[in-house]
PDB file of C-alpha atoms in Angstrom:
ATOM      1  CA  ASP S   1      18.818   7.653 -23.693  1.00  0.00           C
ATOM      2  CA  ARG S   2      20.778  10.631 -24.633  1.00  0.00           C
ATOM      3  CA  GLY S   3      22.441  11.757 -27.565  1.00  0.00           C
ATOM      4  CA  GLU S   4      23.462  14.970 -30.164  1.00  0.00           C
ATOM      5  CA  GLN S   5      22.211  16.135 -33.375  1.00  0.00           C
ATOM      6  CA  ASP S   6      22.824  18.597 -35.817  1.00  0.00           C
ATOM      7  CA  GLY S   7      24.886  20.217 -32.298  1.00  0.00           C
ATOM      8  CA  ARG S   8      21.710  20.026 -30.176  1.00  0.00           C
ATOM      9  CA  GLN S   9      21.789  17.520 -27.206  1.00  0.00           C
ATOM     10  CA  PHE S  10      18.470  15.199 -26.465  1.00  0.00           C
ATOM     11  CA  ILE S  11      17.589  12.905 -23.992  1.00  0.00           C
ATOM     12  CA  VAL S  12      15.358   9.858 -24.538  1.00  0.00           C
ATOM     13  CA  PHE S  13      12.164   8.779 -22.050  1.00  0.00           C
ATOM     14  CA  GLU S  14       9.855   6.251 -22.687  1.00  0.00           C
ATOM     15  CA  TYR S  15       6.323   7.344 -23.485  1.00  0.00           C
ATOM     16  CA  VAL S  16       3.597   6.523 -20.416  1.00  0.00           C
ATOM     17  CA  ASP S  17       0.174   6.656 -21.234  1.00  0.00           C
ATOM     18  CA  GLY S  18      -1.297   7.608 -17.821  1.00  0.00           C
ATOM     19  CA  GLU S  19      -1.449   9.893 -14.882  1.00  0.00           C
ATOM     20  CA  ASN S  20       1.139  10.574 -12.481  1.00  0.00           C
ATOM     21  CA  LEU S  21       0.691   9.649  -8.646  1.00  0.00           C
ATOM     22  CA  LYS S  22      -0.203  12.944  -7.665  1.00  0.00           C
ATOM     23  CA  SER S  23      -3.103  13.164  -9.761  1.00  0.00           C
ATOM     24  CA  LEU S  24      -4.149   9.874  -9.096  1.00  0.00           C
ATOM     25  CA  VAL S  25      -4.788  11.047  -5.385  1.00  0.00           C
ATOM     26  CA  GLU S  26      -6.116  14.200  -6.216  1.00  0.00           C
ATOM     27  CA  ARG S  27      -8.446  12.149  -8.056  1.00  0.00           C
ATOM     28  CA  GLU S  28      -9.211   9.351  -5.532  1.00  0.00           C
ATOM     29  CA  GLY S  29      -8.430  11.281  -2.443  1.00  0.00           C
ATOM     30  CA  PRO S  30      -7.024   8.859   0.052  1.00  0.00           C
ATOM     31  CA  LEU S  31      -6.380   4.934  -1.217  1.00  0.00           C
ATOM     32  CA  PRO S  32      -7.072   1.847   0.253  1.00  0.00           C
ATOM     33  CA  GLU S  33      -4.296   0.379   2.621  1.00  0.00           C
ATOM     34  CA  ALA S  34      -3.886  -2.232   0.122  1.00  0.00           C
ATOM     35  CA  GLU S  35      -3.345  -0.210  -2.886  1.00  0.00           C
ATOM     36  CA  ALA S  36      -1.193   2.682  -1.453  1.00  0.00           C
ATOM     37  CA  ILE S  37       1.149  -0.340  -0.360  1.00  0.00           C
ATOM     38  CA  GLY S  38       1.515  -1.934  -3.134  1.00  0.00           C
ATOM     39  CA  LEU S  39       2.237   0.940  -5.346  1.00  0.00           C
ATOM     40  CA  THR S  40       4.874   2.473  -2.956  1.00  0.00           C
ATOM     41  CA  LEU S  41       6.452  -1.511  -3.274  1.00  0.00           C
ATOM     42  CA  GLN S  42       6.809  -1.014  -6.780  1.00  0.00           C
ATOM     43  CA  VAL S  43       8.263   2.867  -6.725  1.00  0.00           C
ATOM     44  CA  ALA S  44      10.804   1.122  -3.708  1.00  0.00           C
ATOM     45  CA  ARG S  45      12.170  -1.331  -5.677  1.00  0.00           C
ATOM     46  CA  ALA S  46      12.424   1.241  -8.110  1.00  0.00           C
ATOM     47  CA  LEU S  47      14.662   3.209  -6.320  1.00  0.00           C
ATOM     48  CA  GLY S  48      16.495   0.335  -4.333  1.00  0.00           C
ATOM     49  CA  PHE S  49      17.395  -0.519  -8.044  1.00  0.00           C
ATOM     50  CA  ALA S  50      18.889   2.754  -8.684  1.00  0.00           C
ATOM     51  CA  HIS S  51      20.745   2.910  -5.477  1.00  0.00           C
ATOM     52  CA  GLU S  52      22.473  -0.460  -6.242  1.00  0.00           C
ATOM     53  CA  HIS S  53      23.824   1.194  -8.900  1.00  0.00           C
ATOM     54  CA  GLY S  54      25.346   4.054  -6.655  1.00  0.00           C
ATOM     55  CA  LEU S  55      22.223   6.849  -8.116  1.00  0.00           C
ATOM     56  CA  VAL S  56      20.344   8.563  -5.668  1.00  0.00           C
ATOM     57  CA  HIS S  57      17.201  10.131  -6.196  1.00  0.00           C
ATOM     58  CA  ARG S  58      17.024  13.652  -4.295  1.00  0.00           C
ATOM     59  CA  ASP S  59      13.609  14.601  -5.360  1.00  0.00           C
ATOM     60  CA  VAL S  60      11.178  11.340  -4.867  1.00  0.00           C
ATOM     61  CA  LYS S  61       7.343  12.677  -4.965  1.00  0.00           C
ATOM     62  CA  PRO S  62       4.266  11.437  -6.404  1.00  0.00           C
ATOM     63  CA  GLN S  63       4.556  14.006  -9.605  1.00  0.00           C
ATOM     64  CA  ASN S  64       7.346  11.673 -11.236  1.00  0.00           C
ATOM     65  CA  VAL S  65       6.196   8.135 -10.487  1.00  0.00           C
ATOM     66  CA  LEU S  66       3.932   8.064 -13.767  1.00  0.00           C
ATOM     67  CA  LEU S  67       1.059   5.008 -13.896  1.00  0.00           C
ATOM     68  CA  ASN S  68       0.696   3.222 -17.358  1.00  0.00           C
ATOM     69  CA  GLY S  69      -2.838   1.485 -18.012  1.00  0.00           C
ATOM     70  CA  ASP S  70      -1.819  -1.497 -16.697  1.00  0.00           C
ATOM     71  CA  GLY S  71      -1.200   0.259 -12.926  1.00  0.00           C
ATOM     72  CA  ARG S  72       2.651  -0.055 -13.336  1.00  0.00           C
ATOM     73  CA  ALA S  73       4.627   2.793 -11.471  1.00  0.00           C
ATOM     74  CA  LYS S  74       7.289   4.259 -12.962  1.00  0.00           C
ATOM     75  CA  VAL S  75       9.993   6.348 -11.590  1.00  0.00           C
ATOM     76  CA  THR S  76      10.994   9.323 -13.647  1.00  0.00           C
ATOM     77  CA  ASP S  77      12.770  12.589 -13.472  1.00  0.00           C
ATOM     78  CA  PHE S  78      16.616  12.005 -12.631  1.00  0.00           C
ATOM     79  CA  GLY S  79      17.414  15.056 -13.137  1.00  0.00           C
ATOM     80  CA  ILE S  80      18.740  16.248  -9.562  1.00  0.00           C
ATOM     81  CA  ALA S  81      20.156  12.412  -8.901  1.00  0.00           C
ATOM     82  CA  ARG S  82      23.565  12.255  -8.015  1.00  0.00           C
ATOM     83  CA  SER S  83      26.021   9.516  -8.007  1.00  0.00           C
ATOM     84  CA  LEU S  84      26.555   7.804  -4.291  1.00  0.00           C
ATOM     85  CA  GLU S  85      30.166   8.044  -5.059  1.00  0.00           C
ATOM     86  CA  VAL S  86      30.641  11.647  -5.126  1.00  0.00           C
ATOM     87  CA  HIS S  87      32.937  12.843  -2.492  1.00  0.00           C
ATOM     88  CA  GLY S  88      31.963  14.285   0.469  1.00  0.00           C
ATOM     89  CA  GLY S  89      28.954  13.622  -0.209  1.00  0.00           C
ATOM     90  CA  LEU S  90      26.129  14.242  -2.871  1.00  0.00           C
ATOM     91  CA  THR S  91      24.865  18.067  -2.182  1.00  0.00           C
ATOM     92  CA  GLN S  92      26.992  20.590  -1.574  1.00  0.00           C
ATOM     93  CA  THR S  93      27.599  22.106   1.913  1.00  0.00           C
ATOM     94  CA  GLY S  94      24.372  24.820   1.757  1.00  0.00           C
ATOM     95  CA  THR S  95      22.511  23.333  -1.399  1.00  0.00           C
ATOM     96  CA  VAL S  96      18.689  22.601  -0.947  1.00  0.00           C
ATOM     97  CA  LEU S  97      17.964  20.808  -3.426  1.00  0.00           C
ATOM     98  CA  GLY S  98      14.736  19.209  -4.053  1.00  0.00           C
ATOM     99  CA  THR S  99      10.469  19.231  -3.320  1.00  0.00           C
ATOM    100  CA  SER S 100      10.428  20.888   0.354  1.00  0.00           C
ATOM    101  CA  ASP S 101       6.645  18.767   1.159  1.00  0.00           C
ATOM    102  CA  TYR S 102       8.981  15.429   0.645  1.00  0.00           C
ATOM    103  CA  ILE S 103      12.234  16.490   1.838  1.00  0.00           C
ATOM    104  CA  ALA S 104      14.425  14.889   4.299  1.00  0.00           C
ATOM    105  CA  PRO S 105      15.303  16.371   7.262  1.00  0.00           C
ATOM    106  CA  GLU S 106      18.825  16.418   5.959  1.00  0.00           C
ATOM    107  CA  GLN S 107      18.323  17.520   2.827  1.00  0.00           C
ATOM    108  CA  ALA S 108      16.552  20.786   4.028  1.00  0.00           C
ATOM    109  CA  ARG S 109      19.674  21.464   6.033  1.00  0.00           C
ATOM    110  CA  GLY S 110      21.940  21.488   3.041  1.00  0.00           C
ATOM    111  CA  SER S 111      23.331  18.065   4.600  1.00  0.00           C
ATOM    112  CA  ARG S 112      25.296  15.239   3.415  1.00  0.00           C
ATOM    113  CA  VAL S 113      22.283  13.182   1.272  1.00  0.00           C
ATOM    114  CA  ASP S 114      22.447   9.732   0.116  1.00  0.00           C
ATOM    115  CA  ALA S 115      20.016   6.550  -0.103  1.00  0.00           C
ATOM    116  CA  GLN S 116      18.558   6.943   3.464  1.00  0.00           C
ATOM    117  CA  SER S 117      16.863  10.736   2.090  1.00  0.00           C
ATOM    118  CA  ASP S 118      14.992   8.935  -0.638  1.00  0.00           C
ATOM    119  CA  ILE S 119      13.463   6.291   1.944  1.00  0.00           C
ATOM    120  CA  TYR S 120      12.340   9.524   4.015  1.00  0.00           C
ATOM    121  CA  SER S 121      10.698  10.728   1.227  1.00  0.00           C
ATOM    122  CA  LEU S 122       9.222   7.569   0.071  1.00  0.00           C
ATOM    123  CA  GLY S 123       7.963   7.179   3.314  1.00  0.00           C
ATOM    124  CA  ALA S 124       6.270  10.787   3.147  1.00  0.00           C
ATOM    125  CA  VAL S 125       4.761  10.040  -0.052  1.00  0.00           C
ATOM    126  CA  LEU S 126       3.186   6.923   1.194  1.00  0.00           C
ATOM    127  CA  TYR S 127       1.451   9.092   4.115  1.00  0.00           C
ATOM    128  CA  GLU S 128      -0.176  11.117   1.347  1.00  0.00           C
ATOM    129  CA  LEU S 129      -1.583   8.233  -0.540  1.00  0.00           C
ATOM    130  CA  LEU S 130      -2.802   6.964   2.814  1.00  0.00           C
ATOM    131  CA  THR S 131      -4.476  10.714   4.002  1.00  0.00           C
ATOM    132  CA  GLY S 132      -4.984  12.474   0.666  1.00  0.00           C
ATOM    133  CA  ASP S 133      -2.427  15.416   2.350  1.00  0.00           C
ATOM    134  CA  VAL S 134       1.349  15.841   2.909  1.00  0.00           C
ATOM    135  CA  PRO S 135       2.851  14.923   6.024  1.00  0.00           C
ATOM    136  CA  PHE S 136       3.612  18.747   6.729  1.00  0.00           C
ATOM    137  CA  PRO S 137       1.426  21.081   5.124  1.00  0.00           C
ATOM    138  CA  GLY S 138       2.421  24.911   4.571  1.00  0.00           C
ATOM    139  CA  ASP S 139       2.942  28.532   2.820  1.00  0.00           C
ATOM    140  CA  ASN S 140       6.241  28.577   1.437  1.00  0.00           C
ATOM    141  CA  PHE S 141       9.449  26.281   0.977  1.00  0.00           C
ATOM    142  CA  VAL S 142      11.423  27.156   4.293  1.00  0.00           C
ATOM    143  CA  ALA S 143       7.790  26.584   6.611  1.00  0.00           C
ATOM    144  CA  VAL S 144       7.736  23.302   5.248  1.00  0.00           C
ATOM    145  CA  ALA S 145      11.525  22.151   5.473  1.00  0.00           C
ATOM    146  CA  MET S 146      11.281  23.731   8.947  1.00  0.00           C
ATOM    147  CA  ARG S 147       8.739  21.566   9.885  1.00  0.00           C
ATOM    148  CA  HIS S 148      10.623  18.190   8.186  1.00  0.00           C
ATOM    149  CA  ILE S 149      13.408  19.189  10.255  1.00  0.00           C
ATOM    150  CA  ASN S 150      11.976  20.065  13.321  1.00  0.00           C
ATOM    151  CA  GLU S 151       8.414  18.325  14.080  1.00  0.00           C
ATOM    152  CA  PRO S 152       8.522  14.743  14.513  1.00  0.00           C
ATOM    153  CA  PRO S 153       6.327  12.577  11.735  1.00  0.00           C
ATOM    154  CA  PRO S 154       2.945  12.870  12.244  1.00  0.00           C
ATOM    155  CA  SER S 155       0.595   9.700  12.932  1.00  0.00           C
ATOM    156  CA  VAL S 156      -1.497   7.876   9.335  1.00  0.00           C
ATOM    157  CA  ARG S 157      -3.860   6.444  12.219  1.00  0.00           C
ATOM    158  CA  GLU S 158      -4.654  10.141  13.695  1.00  0.00           C
ATOM    159  CA  ARG S 159      -6.060  10.538  10.295  1.00  0.00           C
ATOM    160  CA  ARG S 160      -7.483   6.997   9.705  1.00  0.00           C
ATOM    161  CA  PRO S 161      -7.748   5.136  12.325  1.00  0.00           C
ATOM    162  CA  ASP S 162      -8.881   1.996   9.809  1.00  0.00           C
ATOM    163  CA  VAL S 163      -5.044   1.935   8.799  1.00  0.00           C
ATOM    164  CA  SER S 164      -2.903  -0.920  10.721  1.00  0.00           C
ATOM    165  CA  PRO S 165      -0.781  -0.163  13.518  1.00  0.00           C
ATOM    166  CA  ARG S 166       2.223  -1.843  11.523  1.00  0.00           C
ATOM    167  CA  LEU S 167       2.028   0.108   8.330  1.00  0.00           C
ATOM    168  CA  ASP S 168       1.680   3.498  10.563  1.00  0.00           C
ATOM    169  CA  ALA S 169       5.290   2.789  12.239  1.00  0.00           C
ATOM    170  CA  ALA S 170       6.932   1.643   9.131  1.00  0.00           C
ATOM    171  CA  ILE S 171       6.041   4.981   8.225  1.00  0.00           C
ATOM    172  CA  ARG S 172       7.299   7.174  11.050  1.00  0.00           C
ATOM    173  CA  ARG S 173      10.726   4.727  11.375  1.00  0.00           C
ATOM    174  CA  ALA S 174      11.038   5.464   7.462  1.00  0.00           C
ATOM    175  CA  MET S 175      10.464   9.609   8.242  1.00  0.00           C
ATOM    176  CA  ALA S 176      12.704   9.732  11.690  1.00  0.00           C
ATOM    177  CA  LYS S 177      14.965  12.689  11.560  1.00  0.00           C
ATOM    178  CA  ASP S 178      17.684  10.312  12.144  1.00  0.00           C
ATOM    179  CA  PRO S 179      18.918   8.625   9.354  1.00  0.00           C
ATOM    180  CA  ARG S 180      20.366   6.285  11.237  1.00  0.00           C
ATOM    181  CA  ASP S 181      17.283   5.036  12.994  1.00  0.00           C
ATOM    182  CA  ARG S 182      15.230   4.816   9.199  1.00  0.00           C
ATOM    183  CA  PHE S 183      15.650   1.562   7.092  1.00  0.00           C
ATOM    184  CA  GLY S 184      18.700   0.292   6.796  1.00  0.00           C
ATOM    185  CA  SER S 185      17.752   0.363   2.672  1.00  0.00           C
ATOM    186  CA  MET S 186      15.218   0.301   0.308  1.00  0.00           C
ATOM    187  CA  ASP S 187      14.953  -3.986   0.354  1.00  0.00           C
ATOM    188  CA  GLU S 188      14.587  -3.320   3.828  1.00  0.00           C
ATOM    189  CA  LEU S 189      11.708  -1.434   3.853  1.00  0.00           C
ATOM    190  CA  CYS S 190      10.127  -3.065   0.930  1.00  0.00           C
ATOM    191  CA  ARG S 191      10.107  -5.980   2.924  1.00  0.00           C
ATOM    192  CA  GLU S 192       8.469  -4.604   6.030  1.00  0.00           C
ATOM    193  CA  LEU S 193       5.693  -3.052   3.612  1.00  0.00           C
ATOM    194  CA  THR S 194       5.542  -7.135   2.185  1.00  0.00           C
ATOM    195  CA  ALA S 195       5.243  -7.758   5.326  1.00  0.00           C
ATOM    196  CA  CYS S 196       2.490  -5.538   5.883  1.00  0.00           C
ATOM    197  CA  LEU S 197       0.222  -6.235   3.109  1.00  0.00           C
ATOM    198  CA  GLU S 198      -0.028  -9.794   3.742  1.00  0.00           C
ATOM    199  CA  ALA S 199      -1.139  -8.928   7.173  1.00  0.00           C
ATOM    200  CA  GLU S 200      -3.767  -6.523   5.829  1.00  0.00           C
ATOM    201  CA  GLY S 201      -4.229  -9.113   3.352  1.00  0.00           C
ATOM    202  CA  ALA S 202      -5.013 -12.081   6.158  1.00  0.00           C
ATOM    203  CA  THR S 203      -7.289  -9.414   7.689  1.00  0.00           C
ATOM    204  CA  SER S 204      -9.156  -8.982   5.294  1.00  0.00           C
ATOM    205  CA  GLY S 205     -10.345 -12.330   4.075  1.00  0.00           C
ATOM    206  CA  ALA S 206     -10.754 -13.615   7.720  1.00  0.00           C
ATOM    207  CA  GLU S 207     -14.606 -13.320   6.767  1.00  0.00           C
ATOM    208  CA  THR S 208     -14.592 -15.215   3.613  1.00  0.00           C
ATOM    209  CA  MET S 209     -16.148 -18.658   4.272  1.00  0.00           C
ATOM    210  CA  VAL S 210     -15.667 -21.698   1.756  1.00  0.00           C
ATOM    211  CA  ALA S 211     -18.958 -23.636   1.930  1.00  0.00           C
ATOM    212  CA  ALA S 212     -18.686 -27.202   0.546  1.00  0.00           C
ATOM    213  CA  PRO S 213     -20.876 -28.557  -2.624  1.00  0.00           C
ATOM    214  CA  ARG S 214     -24.844 -29.272  -1.502  1.00  0.00           C
ATOM    215  CA  ARG S 215     -25.276 -33.134  -1.716  1.00  0.00           C
ATOM    216  CA  LYS S 216     -28.874 -34.160  -2.545  1.00  0.00           C
ATOM    217  CA  LEU S 217     -30.516 -35.369   0.638  1.00  0.00           C
ATOM    218  CA  THR S 218     -32.395 -39.000   0.409  1.00  0.00           C
ATOM    219  CA  ARG S 219     -36.074 -39.472   1.022  1.00  0.00           C
ATOM    220  CA  ARG S 220     -35.533 -40.773   4.996  1.00  0.00           C
ATOM    221  CA  GLU S 221     -33.591 -37.325   5.585  1.00  0.00           C
ATOM    222  CA  ARG S 222     -35.888 -35.047   3.720  1.00  0.00           C
ATOM    223  CA  ARG S 223     -39.111 -36.362   6.270  1.00  0.00           C
ATOM    224  CA  ALA S 224     -36.708 -36.293   9.230  1.00  0.00           C
ATOM    225  CA  MET S 225     -35.921 -32.542   8.081  1.00  0.00           C
ATOM    226  CA  ARG S 226     -40.221 -31.648   7.602  1.00  0.00           C
ATOM    227  CA  PRO S 227     -41.284 -29.589  11.029  1.00  0.00           C
ATOM    228  CA  PRO S 228     -43.924 -31.251  13.157  1.00  0.00           C
ATOM    229  CA  ALA S 229     -46.611 -30.361  11.349  1.00  0.00           C
ATOM    230  CA  GLU S 230     -45.679 -31.569   7.933  1.00  0.00           C
ATOM    231  CA  ARG S 231     -44.975 -35.147   8.976  1.00  0.00           C
ATOM    232  CA  PRO S 232     -47.951 -37.637   8.579  1.00  0.00           C
ATOM    233  CA  ASN S 233     -49.584 -38.313  11.812  1.00  0.00           C
ATOM    234  CA  VAL S 234     -49.617 -42.299  11.545  1.00  0.00           C
ATOM    235  CA  TRP S 235     -51.253 -43.251  14.829  1.00  0.00           C
ATOM    236  CA  PRO S 236     -54.929 -43.461  13.431  1.00  0.00           C
ATOM    237  CA  LEU S 237     -53.672 -46.053  11.028  1.00  0.00           C
ATOM    238  CA  ILE S 238     -52.039 -47.829  14.238  1.00  0.00           C
ATOM    239  CA  LEU S 239     -54.841 -47.929  16.074  1.00  0.00           C
ATOM    240  CA  LEU S 240     -56.637 -48.883  13.236  1.00  0.00           C
ATOM    241  CA  LEU S 241     -54.599 -52.228  12.198  1.00  0.00           C
ATOM    242  CA  GLY S 242     -54.601 -53.098  16.023  1.00  0.00           C
ATOM    243  CA  GLY S 243     -58.565 -52.971  16.297  1.00  0.00           C
ATOM    244  CA  LEU S 244     -58.484 -55.177  13.384  1.00  0.00           C
ATOM    245  CA  ALA S 245     -55.846 -57.720  15.249  1.00  0.00           C
ATOM    246  CA  VAL S 246     -57.726 -57.489  18.072  1.00  0.00           C
ATOM    247  CA  LEU S 247     -61.348 -58.503  16.100  1.00  0.00           C
ATOM    248  CA  ALA S 248     -59.413 -61.187  14.315  1.00  0.00           C
ATOM    249  CA  GLY S 249     -58.211 -62.616  17.138  1.00  0.00           C
ATOM    250  CA  ILE S 250     -62.044 -63.246  18.819  1.00  0.00           C
ATOM    251  CA  LEU S 251     -63.582 -64.392  15.591  1.00  0.00           C
TER     252      LEU S 251
END
């Protein structure tokens, strides 16, 4: 919310008692694949909601994702967000806004920025969640921005071979240099990430076996399961009875 009191303007934010996504990665390191996808899905749905209402964030980064005690992600800091309906694009030509570690190529060039730019930045965030590092590290803003403009998106599997090829491909598509080669919307990205999450869950659960409850065995079944050494030898008894029968016949 926003308002004014005693000549002072103010804005109101929800208080989130937790940490941001950047501090989580710095503390935990690379996250498990399922956890990284789950958090990214929450951010993607929030950004998709903003896009549906005509807003693009333009500064998607882990520092702007707050985590409460229940593990829910809150996307915040729309300080440089602009309306998708602004004439001529969201960013004035030659103006660069955003954080260079996650900046889309067109945003780094000062070109038109739209929802596709948020998709690129979110792909960079997911890369960091899985590897513990940004996709294009550098010494300064310009050096990093130039790498985003010129270098192809790195493969997560080069750093973490255990990550599924499908998820790796989804990240590289989200970070495509040409916005037309990225996902068409946040909803499309969410559908692909959901499919990756379901595939990962099916793989991890493949080794789980469900055993039926054991029933009580009958006496005959227990005797049949005894090792041969433990089974009673009945032949002496049979021979004894047979000898007695022959003796009785003679008498």
